[in-house]
Short mmCIF file of C-alpha atoms in Angstrom, two decimals:
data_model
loop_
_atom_site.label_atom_id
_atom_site.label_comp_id
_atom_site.label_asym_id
_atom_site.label_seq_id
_atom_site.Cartn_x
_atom_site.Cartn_y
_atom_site.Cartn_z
CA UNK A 1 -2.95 45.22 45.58
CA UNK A 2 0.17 44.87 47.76
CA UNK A 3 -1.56 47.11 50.35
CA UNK A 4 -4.86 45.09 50.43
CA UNK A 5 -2.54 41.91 51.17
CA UNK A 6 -1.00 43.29 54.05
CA UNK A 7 -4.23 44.20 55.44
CA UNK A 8 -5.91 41.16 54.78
CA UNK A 9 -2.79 39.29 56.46
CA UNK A 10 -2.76 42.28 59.28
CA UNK A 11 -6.77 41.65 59.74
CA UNK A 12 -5.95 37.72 60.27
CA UNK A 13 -2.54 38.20 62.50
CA UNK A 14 -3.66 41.32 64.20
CA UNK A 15 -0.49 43.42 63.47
CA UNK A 16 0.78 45.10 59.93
CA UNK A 17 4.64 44.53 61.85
CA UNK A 18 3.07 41.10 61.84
CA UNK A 19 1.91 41.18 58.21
CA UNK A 20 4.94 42.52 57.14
CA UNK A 21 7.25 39.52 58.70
CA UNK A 22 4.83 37.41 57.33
CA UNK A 23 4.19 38.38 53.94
CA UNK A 24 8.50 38.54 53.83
CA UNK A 25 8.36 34.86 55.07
CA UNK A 26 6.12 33.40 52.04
CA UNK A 27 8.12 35.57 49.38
CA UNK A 28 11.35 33.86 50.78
CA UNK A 29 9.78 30.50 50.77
CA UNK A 30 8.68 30.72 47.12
CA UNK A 31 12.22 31.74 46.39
CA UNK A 32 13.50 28.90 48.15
CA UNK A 33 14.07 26.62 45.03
CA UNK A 34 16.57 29.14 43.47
CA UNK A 35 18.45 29.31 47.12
CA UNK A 36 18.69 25.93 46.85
CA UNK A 37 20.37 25.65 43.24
CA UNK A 38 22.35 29.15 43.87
CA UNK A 39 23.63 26.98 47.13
CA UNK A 40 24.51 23.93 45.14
CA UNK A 41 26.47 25.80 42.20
CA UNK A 42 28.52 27.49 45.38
CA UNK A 43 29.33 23.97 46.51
CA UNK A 44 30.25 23.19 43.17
CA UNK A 45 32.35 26.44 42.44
CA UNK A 46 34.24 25.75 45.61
CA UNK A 47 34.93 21.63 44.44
CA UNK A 48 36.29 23.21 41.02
CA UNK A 49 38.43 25.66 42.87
CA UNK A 50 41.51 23.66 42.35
CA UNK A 51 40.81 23.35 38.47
CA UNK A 52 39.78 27.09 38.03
CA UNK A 53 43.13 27.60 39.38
CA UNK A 54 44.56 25.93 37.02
CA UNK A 55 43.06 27.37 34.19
CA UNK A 56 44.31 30.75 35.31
CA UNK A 57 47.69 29.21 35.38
CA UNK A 58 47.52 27.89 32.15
CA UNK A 59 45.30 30.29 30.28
CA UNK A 60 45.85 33.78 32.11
CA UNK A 61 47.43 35.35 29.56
CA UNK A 62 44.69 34.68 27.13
CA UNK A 63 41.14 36.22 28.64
CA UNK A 64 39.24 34.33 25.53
CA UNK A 65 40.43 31.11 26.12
CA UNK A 66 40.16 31.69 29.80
CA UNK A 67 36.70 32.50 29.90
CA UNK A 68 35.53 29.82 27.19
CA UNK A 69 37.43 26.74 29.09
CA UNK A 70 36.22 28.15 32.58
CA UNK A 71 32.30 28.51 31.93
CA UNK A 72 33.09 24.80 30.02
CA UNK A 73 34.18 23.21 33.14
CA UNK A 74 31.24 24.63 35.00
CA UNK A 75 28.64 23.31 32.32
CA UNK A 76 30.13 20.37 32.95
CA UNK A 77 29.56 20.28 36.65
CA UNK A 78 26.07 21.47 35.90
CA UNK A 79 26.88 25.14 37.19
CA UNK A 80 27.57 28.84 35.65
CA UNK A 81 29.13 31.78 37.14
CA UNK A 82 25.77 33.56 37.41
CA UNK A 83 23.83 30.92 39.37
CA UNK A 84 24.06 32.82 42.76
CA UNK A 85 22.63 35.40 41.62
CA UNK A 86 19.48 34.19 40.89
CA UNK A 87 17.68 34.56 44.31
CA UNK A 88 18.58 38.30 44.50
CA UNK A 89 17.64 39.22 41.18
CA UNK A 90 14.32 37.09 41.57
CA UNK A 91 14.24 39.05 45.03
CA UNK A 92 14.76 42.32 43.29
CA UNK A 93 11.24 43.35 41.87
CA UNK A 94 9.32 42.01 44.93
CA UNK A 95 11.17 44.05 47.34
CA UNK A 96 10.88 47.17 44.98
CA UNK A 97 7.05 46.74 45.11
CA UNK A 98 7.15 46.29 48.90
CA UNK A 99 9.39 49.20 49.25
CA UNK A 100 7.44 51.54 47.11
CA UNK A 101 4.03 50.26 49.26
CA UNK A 102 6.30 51.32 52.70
CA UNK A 103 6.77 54.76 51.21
CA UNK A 104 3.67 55.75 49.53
CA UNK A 105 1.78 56.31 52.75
CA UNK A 106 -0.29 53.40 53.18
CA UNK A 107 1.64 52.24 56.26
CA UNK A 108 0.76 55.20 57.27
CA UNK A 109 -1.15 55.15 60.89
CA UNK A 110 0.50 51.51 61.63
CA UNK A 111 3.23 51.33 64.17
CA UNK A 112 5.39 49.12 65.76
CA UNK A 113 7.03 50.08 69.70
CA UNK A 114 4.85 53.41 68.99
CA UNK A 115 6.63 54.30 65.99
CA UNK A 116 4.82 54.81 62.62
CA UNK A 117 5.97 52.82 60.14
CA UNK A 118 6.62 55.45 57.94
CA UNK A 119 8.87 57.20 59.64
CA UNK A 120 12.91 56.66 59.36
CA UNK A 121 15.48 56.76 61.57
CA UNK A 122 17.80 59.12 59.93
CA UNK A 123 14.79 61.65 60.06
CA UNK A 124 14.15 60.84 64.03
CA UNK A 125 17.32 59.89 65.39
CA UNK A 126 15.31 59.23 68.63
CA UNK A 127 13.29 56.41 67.15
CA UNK A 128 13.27 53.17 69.35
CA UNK A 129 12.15 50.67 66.92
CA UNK A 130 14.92 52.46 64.52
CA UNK A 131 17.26 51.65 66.91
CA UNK A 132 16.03 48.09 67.36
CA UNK A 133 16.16 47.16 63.56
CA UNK A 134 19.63 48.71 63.18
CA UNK A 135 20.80 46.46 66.00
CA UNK A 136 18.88 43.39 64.56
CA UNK A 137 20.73 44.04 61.12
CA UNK A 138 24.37 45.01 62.66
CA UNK A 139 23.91 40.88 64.63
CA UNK A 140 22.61 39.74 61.07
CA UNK A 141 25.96 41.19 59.66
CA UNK A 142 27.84 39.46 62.25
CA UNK A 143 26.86 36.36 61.89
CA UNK A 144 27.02 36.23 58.66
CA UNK A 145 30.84 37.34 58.72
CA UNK A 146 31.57 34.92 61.04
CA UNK A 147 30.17 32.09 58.72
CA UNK A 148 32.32 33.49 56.08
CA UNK A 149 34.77 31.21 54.29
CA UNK A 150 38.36 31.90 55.30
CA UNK A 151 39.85 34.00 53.47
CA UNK A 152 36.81 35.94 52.07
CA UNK A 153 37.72 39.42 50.26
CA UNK A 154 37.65 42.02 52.86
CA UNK A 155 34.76 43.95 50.62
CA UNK A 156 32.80 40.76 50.95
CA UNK A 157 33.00 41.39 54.59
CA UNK A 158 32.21 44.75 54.73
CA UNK A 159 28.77 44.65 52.20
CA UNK A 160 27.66 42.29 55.14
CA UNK A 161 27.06 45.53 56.82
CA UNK A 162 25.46 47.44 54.12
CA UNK A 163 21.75 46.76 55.00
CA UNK A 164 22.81 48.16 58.78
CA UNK A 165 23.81 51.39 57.48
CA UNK A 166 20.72 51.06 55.00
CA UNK A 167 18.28 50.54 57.05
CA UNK A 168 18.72 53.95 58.83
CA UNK A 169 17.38 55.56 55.69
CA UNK A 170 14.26 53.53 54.54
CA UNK A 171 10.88 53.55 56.58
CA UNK A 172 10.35 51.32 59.79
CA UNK A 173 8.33 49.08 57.62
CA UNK A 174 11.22 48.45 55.49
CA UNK A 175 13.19 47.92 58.23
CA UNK A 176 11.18 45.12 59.24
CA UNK A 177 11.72 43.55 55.80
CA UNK A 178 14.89 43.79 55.88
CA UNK A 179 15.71 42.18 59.24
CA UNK A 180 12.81 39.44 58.22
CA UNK A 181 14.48 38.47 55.23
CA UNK A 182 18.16 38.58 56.81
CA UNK A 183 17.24 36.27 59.35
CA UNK A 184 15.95 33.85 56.65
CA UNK A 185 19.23 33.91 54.69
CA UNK A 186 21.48 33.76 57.65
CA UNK A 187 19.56 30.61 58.62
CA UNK A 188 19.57 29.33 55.28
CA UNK A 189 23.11 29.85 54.66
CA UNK A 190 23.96 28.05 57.99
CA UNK A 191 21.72 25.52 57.02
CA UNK A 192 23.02 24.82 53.75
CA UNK A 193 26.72 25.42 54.55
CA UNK A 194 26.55 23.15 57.54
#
């Protein structure tokens, strides 16, 4: 079914690259809602910073209490500790049905810069449009590092660049995804964090 989507969409825009940006676009636009709350509860994680801090303080010693008074004070705010979570794990089984479409041979025959879009850059180290998407992805990561909050964990800053090392291992069409839908959450993230 996934396959007969991206042709339809490649039939109408002319391009499966094409078809493949857009049919990323509409699956992060339908996630957009849970963005939106995942953004919120980080705005109100960050305002209950000072409290959570507190807590610690006080109730370190005892995990239990700890963890009962903490998710309390985020009901209250009308958050929970898993709320950012939501748009990657709603994400997840999408991307595993695109990924397995990129990989079963039906991109096969498509290409984008001349290069199929089933072929991977670790495989031919001599692919252009390889190249280009590893590029795309290592500006993605850093951006996003540079919109990180001071004093971000130094792991948090180095899973930015995950996807760039990645991305030399999946399929071109993949690739394309994956730079589609890190554009969208570096602009979302600067929009919402503005």
């Amino acid at each position: 079914m996934v396959h007969h989507v991206l042709l339809v969409l490649a039939g109408v825009l002319g391009s499966v690259p094409a078809a493949v940006v857009v049919a990323s676009l509409v699956l992060r636009a339908g996630l957009l809602p849970l963005s939106v709350r995942a953004y919120r509860a980080e705005r109100v994680r960050a305002s209950l910073a000072p409290a959570l801090a507190g807590l610690r303080k006080r109730h370190g010693h005892e995990p239990a209490v700890l963890a009962e008074k903490s998710a309390a004070l985020m009901r209250e705010a009308g958050s929970g500790p898993f709320a950012g979570l939501l748009p990657m794990l709603a994400q997840a089984p999408f991307a595993w049905v695109l990924y397995r479409e990129f990989t079963n041979g039906g991109m096969r025959g498509y290409d984008l810069l001349g290069a199929d879009l089933t072929q991977r850059l670790s495989a031919q180290p001599a692919l252009l449009a390889g190249w280009l998407i590893v590029c795309a992805l290592a500006g993605i990561a850093v951006w996003n590092v540079r919109q990180l909050p001071e004093g971000s964990p130094r792991y948090v800053r180095v899973l930015s660049f995950g996807t760039v090392l990645f991305a030399a291992f999946v399929p071109v069409a993949a690739g394309i995804y994956l730079v589609t839908t890190g554009l969208w959450t570096a602009v979302e993230r600067w929009y919402f964090r503005r």
